[in-house]
Amino acid sequence: MIIKAKKSLGQNFLIDKNILRKIIDFAKIDNNSEVLEIGPGSGNLTDFINQKKPKKIHVIEKDENLVQILKNKFKKNINIINEDILNYTGSSIGSDKLIIIGNLPYNISSQVLVKFIINKNNFKFKKLIFMFQKELADRILAKVNSSNYGRFSILANWKFDIKKVIDVNPNSFLPRPKVMSSLLIFIPKENIIKFKDVKNLEHITNIFFNQRRKKIKKPINFLFKSKLGILKKYNLDLNLRPQNLKPETYYSIVKEYENL
Ligand code: SAH
């Protein structure tokens, strides 16, 4: 069947069976798992998920036309939710067996990831397996002192252990995207640093990385005014740049900021 892809919805369908199989193998889905797929499209990946016979499959797809196609293809086997993932709040499907998987629409992939980091509704899940543009994946994986290091690595590492599974060539998709993609797996950490409000982590990293080439003197003064005890406590040199502070240092700064 020929489906006309909508660019506005980031539709690049995965057509490479080897890659589809690899994604499913790395996801380690078994007949005890529950799966939520984000953006199933015409169901290429869903087919492979279905073959592993998990307990339940839920999919969230925004495009009504594709929802019709999915309904015909899968009949009653799966729970098809016609919604925008960014608005989705239904925590009724959350569970500690839930594997969330998605070849994400690239125009919203960072927002989807941040949604599961902030996790406002306390949605339960076991792991995330997401396909990103390689450029964003590199930023998520970046280590301190590297040029790609910034907000995404700090936010994502707060909550998850992250690994790259594979890089995926544009030829594996239809239509072909312009850039390489990477598949990442995110396992929630057992002990995460607790904040009064996770939004403060977003807020603080925004303030530091809005001017990523400038010294940290400005954001520190802006946030802490005259209360600069943190400089000594964390051994901070105001001549450093935002990319020189470890994720853990940012988490400490957030805690100090929350206690001002
Ligand atoms: N998983 C499929 C399709 C990936 S393309 C495959 O690999 O072949 C991305 C899919 O996400 C498209 O089907 C698109 O319609 C859907 N999508 C785009 N924006 C969305 C949103 N906000 N919420 C849910 N689905 C969305």
Short mmCIF file of C-alpha atoms and ligand atoms in Angstrom, two decimals:
data_model
loop_
_atom_site.label_atom_id
_atom_site.label_comp_id
_atom_site.label_asym_id
_atom_site.label_seq_id
_atom_site.Cartn_x
_atom_site.Cartn_y
_atom_site.Cartn_z
CA MET A 1 0.00 0.00 0.00
CA ILE A 2 1.30 3.48 -0.88
CA ILE A 3 0.89 6.01 1.90
CA LYS A 4 1.61 9.63 1.22
CA ALA A 5 3.88 10.78 4.04
CA LYS A 6 3.05 14.03 5.82
CA LYS A 7 6.13 16.09 6.40
CA SER A 8 4.38 18.19 9.05
CA LEU A 9 3.95 15.05 11.17
CA GLY A 10 7.55 13.94 10.75
CA GLN A 11 6.54 10.84 8.84
CA ASN A 12 9.56 8.79 7.86
CA PHE A 13 8.50 5.18 7.86
CA LEU A 14 11.00 2.49 8.73
CA ILE A 15 11.13 -0.03 5.93
CA ASP A 16 14.36 -1.91 6.64
CA LYS A 17 13.40 -5.28 8.08
CA ASN A 18 16.86 -5.87 9.55
CA ILE A 19 16.65 -2.66 11.51
CA LEU A 20 13.09 -3.34 12.60
CA ARG A 21 14.16 -6.75 13.86
CA LYS A 22 17.15 -5.26 15.69
CA ILE A 23 14.98 -2.70 17.46
CA ILE A 24 12.69 -5.43 18.71
CA ASP A 25 15.58 -7.64 19.80
CA PHE A 26 17.17 -4.82 21.78
CA ALA A 27 13.82 -3.98 23.36
CA LYS A 28 13.71 -7.51 24.82
CA ILE A 29 9.96 -7.76 24.56
CA ASP A 30 8.52 -11.03 25.81
CA ASN A 31 5.07 -12.39 26.51
CA ASN A 32 5.10 -10.78 29.93
CA SER A 33 5.79 -7.25 28.61
CA GLU A 34 3.44 -4.42 27.94
CA VAL A 35 4.35 -2.10 25.11
CA LEU A 36 3.44 1.46 24.23
CA GLU A 37 4.47 2.56 20.77
CA ILE A 38 4.54 6.27 19.97
CA GLY A 39 3.80 7.16 16.35
CA PRO A 40 3.19 3.69 14.91
CA GLY A 41 2.48 5.08 11.44
CA SER A 42 1.28 2.28 9.20
CA GLY A 43 2.41 -0.31 11.73
CA ASN A 44 5.78 -1.49 10.39
CA LEU A 45 7.35 -1.65 13.83
CA THR A 46 4.04 -2.61 15.43
CA ASP A 47 4.02 -5.78 13.32
CA PHE A 48 7.34 -6.85 14.77
CA ILE A 49 6.22 -5.99 18.31
CA ASN A 50 3.08 -8.05 17.77
CA GLN A 51 5.14 -11.09 16.74
CA LYS A 52 6.70 -11.15 20.22
CA LYS A 53 3.20 -11.59 21.67
CA PRO A 54 3.44 -9.14 24.57
CA LYS A 55 0.57 -9.03 27.05
CA LYS A 56 -0.65 -5.72 25.74
CA ILE A 57 0.16 -3.29 22.95
CA HIS A 58 -0.94 0.33 23.03
CA VAL A 59 -0.16 2.75 20.24
CA ILE A 60 -0.61 6.51 20.11
CA GLU A 61 -0.94 7.98 16.65
CA LYS A 62 -2.00 11.52 15.80
CA ASP A 63 -2.80 10.99 12.12
CA GLU A 64 -6.42 9.85 11.68
CA ASN A 65 -5.77 8.29 8.29
CA LEU A 66 -3.08 6.10 9.75
CA VAL A 67 -5.34 5.20 12.67
CA GLN A 68 -7.83 3.80 10.13
CA ILE A 69 -5.10 1.77 8.47
CA LEU A 70 -3.95 0.44 11.83
CA LYS A 71 -7.49 -0.52 12.83
CA ASN A 72 -7.91 -2.56 9.65
CA LYS A 73 -4.53 -4.16 9.96
CA PHE A 74 -4.59 -5.17 13.61
CA LYS A 75 -8.29 -5.59 14.27
CA LYS A 76 -8.72 -5.95 18.02
CA ASN A 77 -5.21 -7.02 18.96
CA ILE A 78 -4.02 -3.61 19.99
CA ASN A 79 -5.28 -0.55 21.79
CA ILE A 80 -5.14 2.28 19.26
CA ILE A 81 -5.23 5.76 20.74
CA ASN A 82 -5.80 8.62 18.32
CA GLU A 83 -4.08 11.44 20.17
CA ASP A 84 -1.15 13.81 20.21
CA ILE A 85 1.51 12.25 22.41
CA LEU A 86 2.42 15.68 23.75
CA ASN A 87 -1.09 16.08 25.18
CA TYR A 88 -1.45 12.52 26.34
CA THR A 89 -1.92 12.10 30.09
CA GLY A 90 -3.56 8.69 30.42
CA SER A 91 -1.56 7.14 33.21
CA SER A 92 -3.96 4.19 33.27
CA ILE A 93 -1.65 2.27 30.96
CA GLY A 94 1.52 2.93 32.96
CA SER A 95 3.11 -0.14 34.55
CA ASP A 96 6.52 -1.37 35.64
CA LYS A 97 6.42 -3.84 32.75
CA LEU A 98 5.77 -1.15 30.18
CA ILE A 99 8.32 -0.74 27.39
CA ILE A 100 7.87 2.52 25.50
CA ILE A 101 9.16 2.44 21.99
CA GLY A 102 9.07 4.82 19.05
CA ASN A 103 10.58 5.80 15.79
CA LEU A 104 9.75 9.35 16.81
CA PRO A 105 8.63 12.18 14.57
CA TYR A 106 11.81 14.26 14.49
CA ASN A 107 10.09 17.61 14.83
CA ILE A 108 8.90 16.73 18.33
CA SER A 109 11.38 14.09 19.48
CA SER A 110 13.13 16.30 22.03
CA GLN A 111 9.77 17.32 23.49
CA VAL A 112 8.71 13.70 23.77
CA LEU A 113 11.90 12.83 25.63
CA VAL A 114 11.53 15.82 27.98
CA LYS A 115 7.93 14.74 28.61
CA PHE A 116 9.14 11.40 29.97
CA ILE A 117 11.93 13.06 31.96
CA ILE A 118 9.64 15.54 33.66
CA ASN A 119 6.93 12.87 33.84
CA LYS A 120 4.34 15.13 35.37
CA ASN A 121 1.74 12.38 35.75
CA ASN A 122 4.18 9.96 37.29
CA PHE A 123 3.64 7.56 34.45
CA LYS A 124 5.25 4.20 35.24
CA PHE A 125 7.47 2.46 32.71
CA LYS A 126 10.43 0.08 32.52
CA LYS A 127 12.44 1.61 29.68
CA LEU A 128 12.32 3.85 26.66
CA ILE A 129 13.67 2.97 23.23
CA PHE A 130 13.61 5.93 20.89
CA MET A 131 14.92 6.74 17.44
CA PHE A 132 16.31 10.28 17.11
CA GLN A 133 18.17 12.25 14.53
CA LYS A 134 21.80 11.38 15.19
CA GLU A 135 22.60 14.99 15.97
CA LEU A 136 20.14 15.05 18.87
CA ALA A 137 21.25 11.58 20.02
CA ASP A 138 24.84 12.87 20.13
CA ARG A 139 23.75 15.78 22.31
CA ILE A 140 21.88 13.46 24.67
CA LEU A 141 24.96 11.23 25.00
CA ALA A 142 27.50 14.05 25.22
CA LYS A 143 29.93 14.18 28.12
CA VAL A 144 31.04 17.23 30.08
CA ASN A 145 33.65 19.46 28.34
CA SER A 146 32.54 18.45 24.86
CA SER A 147 30.91 20.79 22.37
CA ASN A 148 27.66 18.79 22.20
CA TYR A 149 27.24 18.79 25.97
CA GLY A 150 24.28 20.76 27.27
CA ARG A 151 20.69 20.74 28.41
CA PHE A 152 19.70 17.42 26.91
CA SER A 153 22.53 15.40 28.39
CA ILE A 154 22.06 16.99 31.80
CA LEU A 155 18.30 16.45 31.84
CA ALA A 156 18.38 12.93 30.43
CA ASN A 157 21.23 11.76 32.67
CA TRP A 158 19.40 12.94 35.74
CA LYS A 159 16.77 10.29 35.22
CA PHE A 160 18.25 7.62 32.97
CA ASP A 161 21.19 5.41 32.16
CA ILE A 162 21.47 5.88 28.42
CA LYS A 163 23.05 3.73 25.74
CA LYS A 164 23.26 3.93 22.00
CA VAL A 165 22.01 0.80 20.30
CA ILE A 166 22.74 1.52 16.63
CA ASP A 167 23.08 4.24 14.05
CA VAL A 168 20.58 3.97 11.23
CA ASN A 169 21.18 5.00 7.66
CA PRO A 170 18.68 7.27 5.82
CA ASN A 171 18.09 4.42 3.32
CA SER A 172 16.28 2.47 6.01
CA PHE A 173 13.39 4.96 5.89
CA LEU A 174 10.77 6.01 3.39
CA PRO A 175 10.77 8.86 2.59
CA ARG A 176 14.50 9.10 3.16
CA PRO A 177 15.42 11.67 5.83
CA LYS A 178 18.36 13.96 5.09
CA VAL A 179 20.38 12.86 8.10
CA MET A 180 21.55 9.80 10.00
CA SER A 181 19.49 8.51 12.91
CA SER A 182 20.42 6.77 16.15
CA LEU A 183 18.49 4.44 18.36
CA LEU A 184 18.91 5.04 22.10
CA ILE A 185 17.76 3.06 25.09
CA PHE A 186 16.93 4.75 28.40
CA ILE A 187 16.74 2.80 31.65
CA PRO A 188 15.36 4.73 34.64
CA LYS A 189 17.96 5.01 37.43
CA GLU A 190 17.08 3.38 40.70
CA ASN A 191 18.02 6.34 42.84
CA ILE A 192 17.51 9.74 41.40
CA ILE A 193 18.24 13.05 43.06
CA LYS A 194 14.97 14.52 44.25
CA PHE A 195 14.05 18.11 43.44
CA LYS A 196 11.17 20.14 44.81
CA ASP A 197 10.17 20.72 41.22
CA VAL A 198 11.88 19.16 38.18
CA LYS A 199 10.97 22.28 36.23
CA ASN A 200 13.80 23.98 38.13
CA LEU A 201 16.27 21.67 36.43
CA GLU A 202 14.93 22.78 33.06
CA HIS A 203 14.92 26.40 34.18
CA ILE A 204 18.50 26.41 35.45
CA THR A 205 19.98 24.56 32.50
CA ASN A 206 18.15 26.97 30.19
CA ILE A 207 19.68 29.93 31.94
CA PHE A 208 23.21 28.51 31.77
CA PHE A 209 23.07 27.21 28.21
CA ASN A 210 21.24 30.14 26.63
CA GLN A 211 24.66 31.67 26.46
CA ARG A 212 26.79 28.60 26.27
CA ARG A 213 29.97 30.40 25.28
CA LYS A 214 29.84 32.93 28.10
CA LYS A 215 31.37 32.45 31.53
CA ILE A 216 29.20 31.07 34.32
CA LYS A 217 29.64 34.29 36.28
CA LYS A 218 26.53 35.84 34.78
CA PRO A 219 24.03 33.01 35.38
CA ILE A 220 25.43 32.39 38.87
CA ASN A 221 25.07 36.04 39.84
CA PHE A 222 21.63 36.19 38.29
CA LEU A 223 20.38 33.13 40.18
CA PHE A 224 22.10 33.58 43.52
CA LYS A 225 22.56 37.37 43.78
CA SER A 226 24.78 37.92 46.82
CA LYS A 227 24.39 34.43 48.26
CA LEU A 228 27.51 33.01 46.72
CA GLY A 229 28.38 30.36 49.28
CA ILE A 230 27.92 27.74 46.59
CA LEU A 231 31.09 28.87 44.86
CA LYS A 232 33.25 27.55 47.66
CA LYS A 233 31.04 24.59 48.43
CA TYR A 234 31.26 23.21 44.89
CA ASN A 235 34.61 24.64 44.01
CA LEU A 236 33.20 26.74 41.19
CA ASP A 237 35.41 29.10 39.26
CA LEU A 238 33.39 31.94 37.73
CA ASN A 239 35.64 31.87 34.68
CA LEU A 240 34.39 28.40 33.71
CA ARG A 241 31.87 28.01 30.89
CA PRO A 242 28.57 26.09 31.18
CA GLN A 243 30.00 23.08 29.34
CA ASN A 244 32.69 22.66 32.00
CA LEU A 245 30.28 21.79 34.84
CA LYS A 246 29.43 18.13 35.37
CA PRO A 247 25.78 17.02 35.40
CA GLU A 248 26.07 16.40 39.15
CA THR A 249 27.15 19.99 39.67
CA TYR A 250 24.02 21.21 37.91
CA TYR A 251 21.88 18.95 40.10
CA SER A 252 23.54 20.48 43.18
CA ILE A 253 23.02 23.99 41.85
CA VAL A 254 19.32 23.24 41.37
CA LYS A 255 19.05 22.01 44.96
CA GLU A 256 20.82 25.10 46.28
CA TYR A 257 18.56 27.30 44.19
CA GLU A 258 15.48 25.55 45.56
CA ASN A 259 16.69 26.22 49.10
CA LEU A 260 17.40 29.92 48.66
N1 SAH B 1 6.79 3.93 13.64
C1 SAH B 1 6.51 4.10 12.22
C2 SAH B 1 6.30 5.58 11.82
C3 SAH B 1 7.33 6.57 12.27
S1 SAH B 1 7.06 8.15 11.58
C4 SAH B 1 7.61 3.48 11.42
O1 SAH B 1 8.70 3.32 11.96
O2 SAH B 1 7.40 3.17 10.27
C5 SAH B 1 6.43 9.06 12.97
C6 SAH B 1 4.97 8.77 13.26
O3 SAH B 1 4.57 9.61 14.35
C7 SAH B 1 4.00 9.09 12.13
O4 SAH B 1 3.13 8.03 11.99
C8 SAH B 1 3.27 10.36 12.59
O5 SAH B 1 1.96 10.47 12.08
C9 SAH B 1 3.27 10.18 14.08
N2 SAH B 1 3.14 11.43 14.84
C10 SAH B 1 3.61 12.65 14.49
N3 SAH B 1 3.36 13.56 15.45
C11 SAH B 1 2.72 12.88 16.45
C12 SAH B 1 2.21 13.27 17.73
N4 SAH B 1 2.31 14.53 18.15
N5 SAH B 1 1.61 12.34 18.50
C13 SAH B 1 1.51 11.05 18.06
N6 SAH B 1 1.99 10.63 16.87
C14 SAH B 1 2.59 11.53 16.07
#
